[in-house]
């Protein structure tokens, strides 16, 4: 497979203007693109190029004291450090903070802190991208999406109407197209390549972290469900609400593990509301004892939370299998049913773990299969996504579709989605050069 690294924008623009089909990547942290086996997926076609954008010039700037402007291969970690030095903080970031922000826009990644601040889409005020002609274009959040497609006004309206059910989810089974910037958010690079993003940020307020020890979710999820439903009343005061189950803890070094083979819920709380949360929220819990509630340092929280998916990735690599995990989000009233269905997976005889964005009913269930168990995992996922469709949930709330989840997405896309994708790709990718294997081409 031909690979090419870009070190400046002029070179990238010229390459895009040549209309050579390509997959554009930067940090290679995607969980839905198996980079270690990319040739198996793509083949070795001479006319297809894997393009590395990680070396493009980095730029960070604070606009009007509260918006972050980034371009190039800036990672979430670098942006976090930059903002903290200026008294600001990110409103959301993925668990894998070494990923680049521009790549995160392409997949509409929305991980931690979205519980308090909403999804990434809401935070983007404007962006720049390179179109199929190699020209740099700018889109503003204040512009209506229909200005991009005046010829398909009725189709866009039908598409948006279908999306209404998902408006409170992080992401739907297909991108939301209401404001102009939506063209590049969650479309996975199929309509152009993001080069610059402007994000709203938050003040660098004092925060405190707590963790709550719970029984194992497979045997007793009552405390989990009580906590999940109660925490909804405190969005904005509690910034994030994360789960790391007992199996996930088992992947960590002994000194990093919390509890005694128990599940752990982490809360990130604005300090000004800490006393209120402790008395009004934690005191209302009937199934969780006060002695199961502890404070934890900021650094230790982030270390533990970030270590879990990394160690799982390392274990999958050691077993020489691609990740077999979910990215499902359901409404709170269906959360009990989602946990119950995950419980059936715990009985199939394949190692597994569960972690993720607990407050948003958005968890990552991961099988840890041996190579000869892959087919069994895939069958389970087809059954799971059929249930998610029945529950009117979102099958891919954060990490996108990529290669690994294309087949699962098909039942979630109706005629309105497919027709609009055709119009969009015809106008913004007429040469079929931007990730031609992506979900818009199914």
Coordinates of N, CA, C and O in Angstrom, one line a residue, residues 136-282:
X136 N -8.8 25.8 0.0 CA -9.2 25.9 1.4 C -10.5 26.6 1.6 O -10.6 27.8 1.1
X137 N -11.5 26.1 2.2 CA -12.8 26.7 2.4 C -13.1 26.8 3.9 O -12.5 26.1 4.7
X138 N -13.9 27.8 4.2 CA -14.3 28.0 5.6 C -15.8 27.9 5.8 O -16.6 28.3 5.0
X139 N -16.2 27.3 6.9 CA -17.6 27.1 7.3 C -17.8 27.7 8.7 O -16.9 27.5 9.6
X140 N -18.9 28.3 8.9 CA -19.3 28.9 10.2 C -20.5 28.3 10.8 O -21.5 28.0 10.0
X141 N -20.5 28.1 12.1 CA -21.6 27.5 12.8 C -22.9 28.3 12.6 O -24.0 27.8 12.5
X142 N -22.7 29.6 12.4 CA -23.9 30.5 12.3 C -24.6 30.4 10.9 O -25.8 30.8 10.8
X143 N -24.0 29.7 10.0 CA -24.6 29.5 8.6 C -25.4 28.3 8.6 O -25.1 27.2 9.2
X144 N -26.6 28.3 8.0 CA -27.5 27.2 7.8 C -26.9 26.2 6.9 O -26.4 26.5 5.8
X145 N -27.1 24.9 7.2 CA -26.6 23.8 6.3 C -27.2 23.9 4.9 O -26.6 23.6 3.9
X146 N -28.4 24.3 4.8 CA -29.1 24.3 3.5 C -28.5 25.3 2.5 O -28.7 25.2 1.3
X147 N -27.7 26.3 3.0 CA -27.0 27.1 2.1 C -26.0 26.4 1.2 O -25.6 26.8 0.2
X148 N -25.6 25.2 1.7 CA -24.6 24.4 1.0 C -25.3 23.6 -0.1 O -24.6 23.2 -1.0
X149 N -26.5 23.3 0.1 CA -27.3 22.4 -0.8 C -28.6 23.0 -1.1 O -29.7 22.4 -0.8
X150 N -28.7 24.2 -1.7 CA -30.0 24.8 -2.0 C -30.8 23.9 -3.0 O -32.1 24.0 -3.0
X151 N -30.1 23.1 -3.8 CA -30.8 22.2 -4.7 C -31.5 21.0 -4.1 O -32.3 20.3 -4.7
X152 N -31.2 20.8 -2.8 CA -31.8 19.6 -2.1 C -32.5 20.0 -0.8 O -32.4 19.3 0.2
X153 N -33.1 21.2 -0.8 CA -33.8 21.7 0.4 C -34.8 20.7 1.0 O -34.7 20.5 2.2
X154 N -35.6 20.1 0.2 CA -36.7 19.2 0.7 C -36.0 18.0 1.3 O -36.5 17.5 2.3
X155 N -35.0 17.5 0.6 CA -34.3 16.3 1.1 C -33.6 16.5 2.4 O -33.7 15.7 3.4
X156 N -33.0 17.7 2.6 CA -32.3 18.0 3.8 C -33.3 18.1 5.0 O -33.1 17.7 6.1
X157 N -34.5 18.7 4.7 CA -35.5 18.8 5.7 C -36.0 17.4 6.1 O -36.3 17.2 7.3
X158 N -36.2 16.5 5.2 CA -36.6 15.1 5.6 C -35.6 14.5 6.4 O -35.9 13.8 7.4
X159 N -34.3 14.6 6.0 CA -33.2 14.1 6.8 C -33.2 14.6 8.2 O -33.0 13.8 9.1
X160 N -33.3 15.9 8.3 CA -33.3 16.5 9.7 C -34.5 16.0 10.5 O -34.4 15.9 11.7
X161 N -35.6 15.8 9.9 CA -36.8 15.3 10.6 C -36.5 13.9 11.2 O -36.9 13.6 12.3
X162 N -35.9 13.1 10.4 CA -35.5 11.8 10.8 C -34.5 11.9 12.0 O -34.5 11.0 12.9
X163 N -33.7 12.9 12.0 CA -32.7 13.1 13.1 C -33.3 13.5 14.4 O -32.7 13.4 15.5
X164 N -34.5 14.0 14.4 CA -35.1 14.6 15.6 C -35.0 13.7 16.8 O -34.8 14.1 18.0
X165 N -35.3 12.4 16.6 CA -35.2 11.5 17.7 C -33.9 11.4 18.4 O -33.8 11.2 19.6
X166 N -32.8 11.7 17.6 CA -31.5 11.6 18.2 C -30.9 12.9 18.7 O -29.7 12.9 19.0
X167 N -31.7 13.9 18.7 CA -31.1 15.3 19.0 C -30.5 15.4 20.4 O -29.6 16.2 20.7
X168 N -30.9 14.5 21.3 CA -30.3 14.5 22.7 C -29.2 13.5 22.9 O -28.6 13.4 23.9
X169 N -28.9 12.7 21.8 CA -27.7 11.8 21.8 C -26.5 12.5 21.5 O -26.5 13.6 20.9
X170 N -25.3 11.9 21.8 CA -24.0 12.5 21.4 C -23.9 12.5 19.9 O -23.6 13.6 19.3
X171 N -24.1 11.4 19.3 CA -24.1 11.3 17.9 C -25.2 10.2 17.5 O -25.5 9.3 18.2
X172 N -25.7 10.4 16.3 CA -26.7 9.5 15.8 C -26.1 8.4 14.9 O -24.8 8.4 14.6
X173 N -26.8 7.5 14.3 CA -26.3 6.6 13.3 C -25.8 7.2 12.0 O -25.2 6.6 11.2
X174 N -26.1 8.5 11.9 CA -25.6 9.3 10.7 C -25.4 10.7 11.2 O -26.0 11.1 12.2
X175 N -24.6 11.5 10.4 CA -24.3 12.9 10.9 C -25.5 13.8 11.0 O -26.5 13.6 10.2
X176 N -25.4 14.7 11.8 CA -26.5 15.8 11.9 C -26.1 16.9 10.9 O -25.0 17.4 10.9
X177 N -27.1 17.3 10.1 CA -26.8 18.3 9.1 C -27.8 19.5 9.3 O -28.8 19.6 8.6
X178 N -27.5 20.4 10.2 CA -28.3 21.5 10.5 C -27.6 22.8 10.3 O -28.1 23.8 9.8
X179 N -26.3 22.9 10.7 CA -25.5 24.1 10.5 C -24.3 23.8 9.6 O -23.9 22.6 9.4
X180 N -23.8 24.8 8.9 CA -22.8 24.6 7.9 C -21.6 23.8 8.3 O -21.1 22.9 7.6
X181 N -21.1 24.0 9.5 CA -20.0 23.2 10.0 C -20.2 21.7 10.1 O -19.3 20.9 10.1
X182 N -21.5 21.3 10.2 CA -21.8 19.9 10.2 C -21.3 19.1 9.0 O -21.2 17.9 9.1
X183 N -21.1 19.8 7.9 CA -20.6 19.1 6.7 C -19.4 18.2 7.0 O -19.3 17.1 6.5
X184 N -18.5 18.7 7.9 CA -17.2 18.0 8.2 C -17.2 17.3 9.5 O -16.3 16.6 9.8
X185 N -18.3 17.5 10.3 CA -18.3 16.9 11.7 C -19.0 15.5 11.6 O -20.2 15.4 11.3
X186 N -18.2 14.5 11.8 CA -18.8 13.1 11.8 C -18.9 12.5 10.4 O -19.4 11.4 10.3
X187 N -18.5 13.2 9.4 CA -18.6 12.6 8.0 C -17.3 11.9 7.7 O -17.2 11.4 6.5
X188 N -16.4 11.7 8.6 CA -15.2 10.8 8.5 C -14.4 11.1 7.3 O -13.8 10.2 6.7
X189 N -14.2 12.4 7.0 CA -13.3 12.8 5.9 C -13.8 12.4 4.5 O -13.0 12.5 3.5
X190 N -15.1 12.1 4.4 CA -15.6 11.7 3.0 C -16.0 12.9 2.2 O -16.4 12.7 1.0
X191 N -16.0 14.1 2.8 CA -16.5 15.3 2.0 C -15.4 16.4 2.0 O -15.6 17.5 1.5
X192 N -14.2 16.1 2.5 CA -13.1 17.1 2.6 C -12.3 16.8 3.8 O -12.6 16.0 4.7
X193 N -11.1 17.5 3.8 CA -10.2 17.3 4.9 C -10.1 18.5 5.8 O -9.7 19.6 5.4
X194 N -10.4 18.3 7.1 CA -10.4 19.4 8.1 C -8.9 19.8 8.3 O -8.1 18.9 8.6
X195 N -8.7 21.1 8.3 CA -7.3 21.6 8.6 C -7.3 22.6 9.8 O -6.2 22.7 10.4
X196 N -8.4 23.2 10.1 CA -8.4 24.2 11.2 C -9.8 24.1 11.9 O -10.8 24.0 11.2
X197 N -9.7 24.3 13.2 CA -11.0 24.2 14.0 C -10.9 25.3 15.1 O -9.9 25.5 15.7
X198 N -12.1 25.9 15.3 CA -12.2 26.9 16.4 C -13.3 26.3 17.4 O -14.4 26.0 17.0
X199 N -12.9 26.2 18.6 CA -13.7 25.6 19.7 C -14.0 26.5 20.8 O -13.1 27.2 21.2
X200 N -15.2 26.4 21.3 CA -15.5 27.1 22.6 C -14.9 26.3 23.7 O -14.8 25.1 23.7
X201 N -14.4 27.0 24.7 CA -13.7 26.4 25.8 C -14.5 26.8 27.1 O -15.4 27.6 27.1
X202 N -14.0 26.3 28.2 CA -14.7 26.6 29.5 C -13.6 27.2 30.5 O -12.4 27.0 30.3
X203 N -14.1 28.0 31.5 CA -13.1 28.5 32.4 C -12.4 27.4 33.2 O -13.0 26.3 33.3
X204 N -11.2 27.6 33.6 CA -10.4 26.6 34.3 C -10.9 26.7 35.8 O -10.2 27.2 36.7
X205 N -12.1 26.1 36.0 CA -12.6 26.1 37.4 C -12.0 25.0 38.2 O -11.5 24.0 37.7
X206 N -12.0 25.2 39.5 CA -11.5 24.1 40.4 C -12.5 22.9 40.3 O -13.7 23.1 40.3
X207 N -12.0 21.7 40.3 CA -12.8 20.5 40.2 C -12.3 19.5 41.3 O -11.1 19.6 41.7
X208 N -13.2 18.7 41.7 CA -12.8 17.6 42.6 C -13.4 16.3 42.1 O -14.3 16.3 41.3
X209 N -12.7 15.2 42.4 CA -13.0 13.9 41.8 C -13.3 13.0 43.0 O -12.7 13.0 44.0
X210 N -14.3 12.2 42.7 CA -14.7 11.1 43.6 C -14.8 9.8 42.9 O -15.1 9.8 41.7
X211 N -14.7 8.7 43.6 CA -15.1 7.4 43.0 C -16.0 6.7 44.0 O -15.9 6.9 45.2
X212 N -16.8 5.9 43.4 CA -17.8 5.2 44.2 C -17.7 3.7 43.9 O -17.7 3.3 42.7
X213 N -17.5 2.9 44.9 CA -17.4 1.4 44.7 C -18.7 0.8 44.7 O -19.6 1.0 45.5
X214 N -19.0 0.0 43.6 CA -20.2 -0.7 43.5 C -20.0 -2.2 43.3 O -18.9 -2.6 42.9
X215 N -21.1 -3.0 43.5 CA -20.9 -4.4 43.2 C -20.8 -4.7 41.7 O -21.0 -3.8 40.9
X216 N -20.4 -5.9 41.4 CA -20.2 -6.2 40.0 C -21.6 -6.1 39.2 O -22.6 -6.6 39.7
X217 N -21.6 -5.4 38.1 CA -22.8 -5.1 37.4 C -23.5 -6.4 36.9 O -24.7 -6.4 36.7
X218 N -22.7 -7.5 36.7 CA -23.4 -8.7 36.2 C -24.3 -9.3 37.2 O -25.3 -10.0 36.9
X219 N -23.9 -9.2 38.5 CA -24.7 -9.8 39.6 C -25.7 -8.9 40.3 O -26.7 -9.4 40.8
X220 N -25.4 -7.6 40.3 CA -26.3 -6.6 40.9 C -26.1 -5.3 40.3 O -25.2 -4.5 40.7
X221 N -27.0 -4.9 39.4 CA -26.9 -3.6 38.8 C -27.8 -2.5 39.4 O -27.9 -1.4 38.9
X222 N -28.5 -2.9 40.4 CA -29.4 -2.0 41.1 C -28.8 -0.7 41.5 O -29.3 0.4 41.2
X223 N -27.6 -0.7 42.2 CA -26.9 0.5 42.5 C -26.5 1.3 41.3 O -26.5 2.6 41.4
X224 N -26.1 0.7 40.3 CA -25.7 1.4 39.0 C -26.8 2.2 38.5 O -26.7 3.3 38.1
X225 N -28.0 1.5 38.4 CA -29.1 2.1 37.8 C -29.7 3.3 38.6 O -30.0 4.3 38.1
X226 N -29.6 3.1 39.9 CA -30.1 4.2 40.8 C -29.1 5.4 40.6 O -29.6 6.5 40.5
X227 N -27.8 5.2 40.6 CA -26.9 6.3 40.5 C -27.0 6.9 39.1 O -27.0 8.2 39.0
X228 N -27.2 6.1 38.0 CA -27.4 6.7 36.7 C -28.6 7.6 36.6 O -28.5 8.7 36.1
X229 N -29.7 7.2 37.1 CA -30.9 8.1 37.0 C -30.8 9.3 37.9 O -31.3 10.4 37.5
X230 N -30.2 9.2 39.1 CA -30.1 10.3 40.0 C -29.1 11.4 39.5 O -29.4 12.6 39.6
X231 N -28.1 11.0 38.8 CA -27.0 11.9 38.4 C -27.5 12.8 37.3 O -27.0 13.9 37.1
X232 N -28.6 12.4 36.6 CA -29.1 13.3 35.5 C -29.5 14.7 35.9 O -29.5 15.6 35.2
X233 N -29.9 14.8 37.2 CA -30.4 16.1 37.7 C -29.3 17.1 37.9 O -29.5 18.2 38.2
X234 N -28.0 16.6 37.8 CA -26.9 17.4 38.2 C -25.9 17.7 37.0 O -24.8 18.0 37.2
X235 N -26.4 17.5 35.8 CA -25.6 17.9 34.6 C -25.2 19.3 34.7 O -26.0 20.2 35.0
X236 N -23.9 19.6 34.4 CA -23.4 20.9 34.5 C -22.7 21.2 35.8 O -21.7 21.9 35.8
X237 N -23.1 20.6 36.8 CA -22.5 20.7 38.1 C -21.5 19.5 38.3 O -20.4 19.6 38.7
X238 N -22.0 18.3 37.9 CA -21.1 17.2 37.6 C -20.7 17.2 36.2 O -21.6 17.1 35.3
X239 N -19.4 17.3 35.9 CA -19.0 17.4 34.5 C -18.9 16.1 33.8 O -19.2 16.0 32.6
X240 N -18.4 15.1 34.5 CA -18.3 13.7 33.9 C -18.7 12.7 34.9 O -18.5 12.8 36.1
X241 N -19.2 11.6 34.4 CA -19.6 10.4 35.2 C -19.2 9.2 34.4 O -19.8 8.8 33.4
X242 N -18.1 8.5 34.9 CA -17.5 7.4 34.1 C -17.5 6.1 34.9 O -17.4 6.1 36.1
X243 N -17.6 5.0 34.2 CA -17.6 3.7 34.7 C -16.3 3.0 34.3 O -15.9 3.0 33.1
X244 N -15.7 2.3 35.3 CA -14.7 1.3 35.0 C -15.0 0.0 35.7 O -15.1 0.0 37.0
X245 N -15.4 -1.0 35.0 CA -15.9 -2.2 35.8 C -14.7 -3.1 36.3 O -13.6 -2.8 36.0
X246 N -15.1 -4.1 37.1 CA -14.0 -4.9 37.8 C -13.1 -5.6 36.8 O -11.9 -5.8 37.1
X247 N -13.6 -6.0 35.6 CA -12.8 -6.6 34.6 C -11.8 -5.6 34.1 O -10.6 -6.0 33.8
X248 N -12.2 -4.4 33.8 CA -11.4 -3.4 33.3 C -10.3 -3.0 34.3 O -9.1 -2.8 33.9
X249 N -10.6 -3.0 35.5 CA -9.6 -2.7 36.6 C -8.5 -3.8 36.6 O -7.4 -3.5 36.9
X250 N -8.9 -5.0 36.2 CA -8.0 -6.1 36.2 C -6.9 -6.0 35.2 O -5.8 -6.6 35.3
X251 N -7.0 -5.1 34.2 CA -6.0 -4.8 33.2 C -4.9 -3.9 33.8 O -3.8 -3.7 33.2
X252 N -5.2 -3.2 34.9 CA -4.2 -2.2 35.4 C -3.2 -2.8 36.3 O -3.4 -3.9 36.8
X253 N -2.1 -2.1 36.5 CA -1.1 -2.5 37.5 C -1.8 -2.6 38.9 O -2.7 -1.8 39.2
X254 N -1.3 -3.4 39.7 CA -1.9 -3.6 41.0 C -2.1 -2.3 41.8 O -3.1 -2.1 42.4
X255 N -1.1 -1.4 41.7 CA -1.1 -0.2 42.5 C -2.2 0.8 42.0 O -2.5 1.8 42.7
X256 N -2.7 0.6 40.8 CA -3.6 1.5 40.2 C -5.1 1.0 40.4 O -6.0 1.7 40.1
X257 N -5.3 -0.2 40.9 CA -6.6 -0.8 41.0 C -7.3 -0.2 42.3 O -6.7 0.0 43.3
X258 N -8.6 0.0 42.1 CA -9.4 0.5 43.2 C -10.4 -0.5 43.6 O -10.9 -1.3 42.8
X259 N -10.7 -0.6 44.9 CA -11.7 -1.6 45.4 C -11.1 -3.0 45.4 O -10.0 -3.3 45.1
X260 N -12.0 -3.9 45.7 CA -11.7 -5.3 45.8 C -12.5 -6.1 44.8 O -13.6 -6.6 45.2
X261 N -12.1 -6.1 43.6 CA -12.8 -6.8 42.5 C -14.2 -6.2 42.4 O -15.2 -6.9 42.3
X262 N -14.3 -4.8 42.4 CA -15.6 -4.1 42.4 C -15.6 -3.2 41.1 O -14.6 -2.8 40.6
X263 N -16.8 -2.8 40.8 CA -17.0 -1.7 39.7 C -16.7 -0.4 40.4 O -16.9 -0.2 41.6
X264 N -16.3 0.6 39.5 CA -16.0 1.9 40.1 C -16.7 3.0 39.2 O -16.6 2.9 38.0
X265 N -17.4 3.9 39.8 CA -18.0 5.0 39.1 C -17.1 6.3 39.5 O -16.9 6.5 40.7
X266 N -16.7 7.0 38.6 CA -15.9 8.3 38.8 C -16.8 9.5 38.6 O -17.5 9.5 37.6
X267 N -16.7 10.5 39.4 CA -17.4 11.7 39.2 C -16.4 12.9 39.2 O -15.6 13.0 40.1
X268 N -16.6 13.7 38.2 CA -15.8 15.0 38.2 C -16.8 16.1 38.5 O -17.7 16.4 37.8
X269 N -16.5 16.8 39.6 CA -17.5 17.8 40.2 C -16.9 19.1 40.3 O -15.7 19.3 40.8
X270 N -17.6 20.2 39.8 CA -17.1 21.5 40.0 C -17.1 21.8 41.5 O -18.1 21.6 42.2
X271 N -16.0 22.3 42.0 CA -15.8 22.5 43.4 C -16.9 23.3 44.1 O -17.3 23.1 45.2
X272 N -17.3 24.3 43.4 CA -18.3 25.2 43.9 C -19.7 24.5 44.2 O -20.5 25.0 45.0
X273 N -19.8 23.3 43.6 CA -21.1 22.5 43.9 C -20.8 21.3 44.7 O -21.7 20.5 44.9
X274 N -19.6 21.1 45.1 CA -19.2 19.9 45.8 C -20.1 19.6 47.0 O -20.6 18.4 47.1
X275 N -20.2 20.5 47.9 CA -21.0 20.3 49.1 C -22.5 20.0 48.7 O -23.1 19.1 49.3
X276 N -23.0 20.7 47.7 CA -24.4 20.4 47.3 C -24.5 19.0 46.7 O -25.5 18.3 47.1
X277 N -23.5 18.6 45.9 CA -23.6 17.2 45.3 C -23.5 16.2 46.5 O -24.2 15.2 46.5
X278 N -22.6 16.4 47.4 CA -22.4 15.4 48.4 C -23.7 15.3 49.3 O -24.1 14.1 49.6
X279 N -24.3 16.4 49.6 CA -25.5 16.3 50.5 C -26.8 16.0 49.7 O -27.6 15.2 50.1
X280 N -27.0 16.6 48.5 CA -28.2 16.5 47.8 C -28.2 15.3 46.9 O -29.3 14.7 46.6
X281 N -27.1 14.9 46.4 CA -27.0 13.8 45.5 C -26.6 12.5 46.2 O -27.4 11.5 46.3
X282 N -25.4 12.5 46.8 CA -24.9 11.2 47.4 C -25.8 10.8 48.6 O -25.9 9.6 48.8

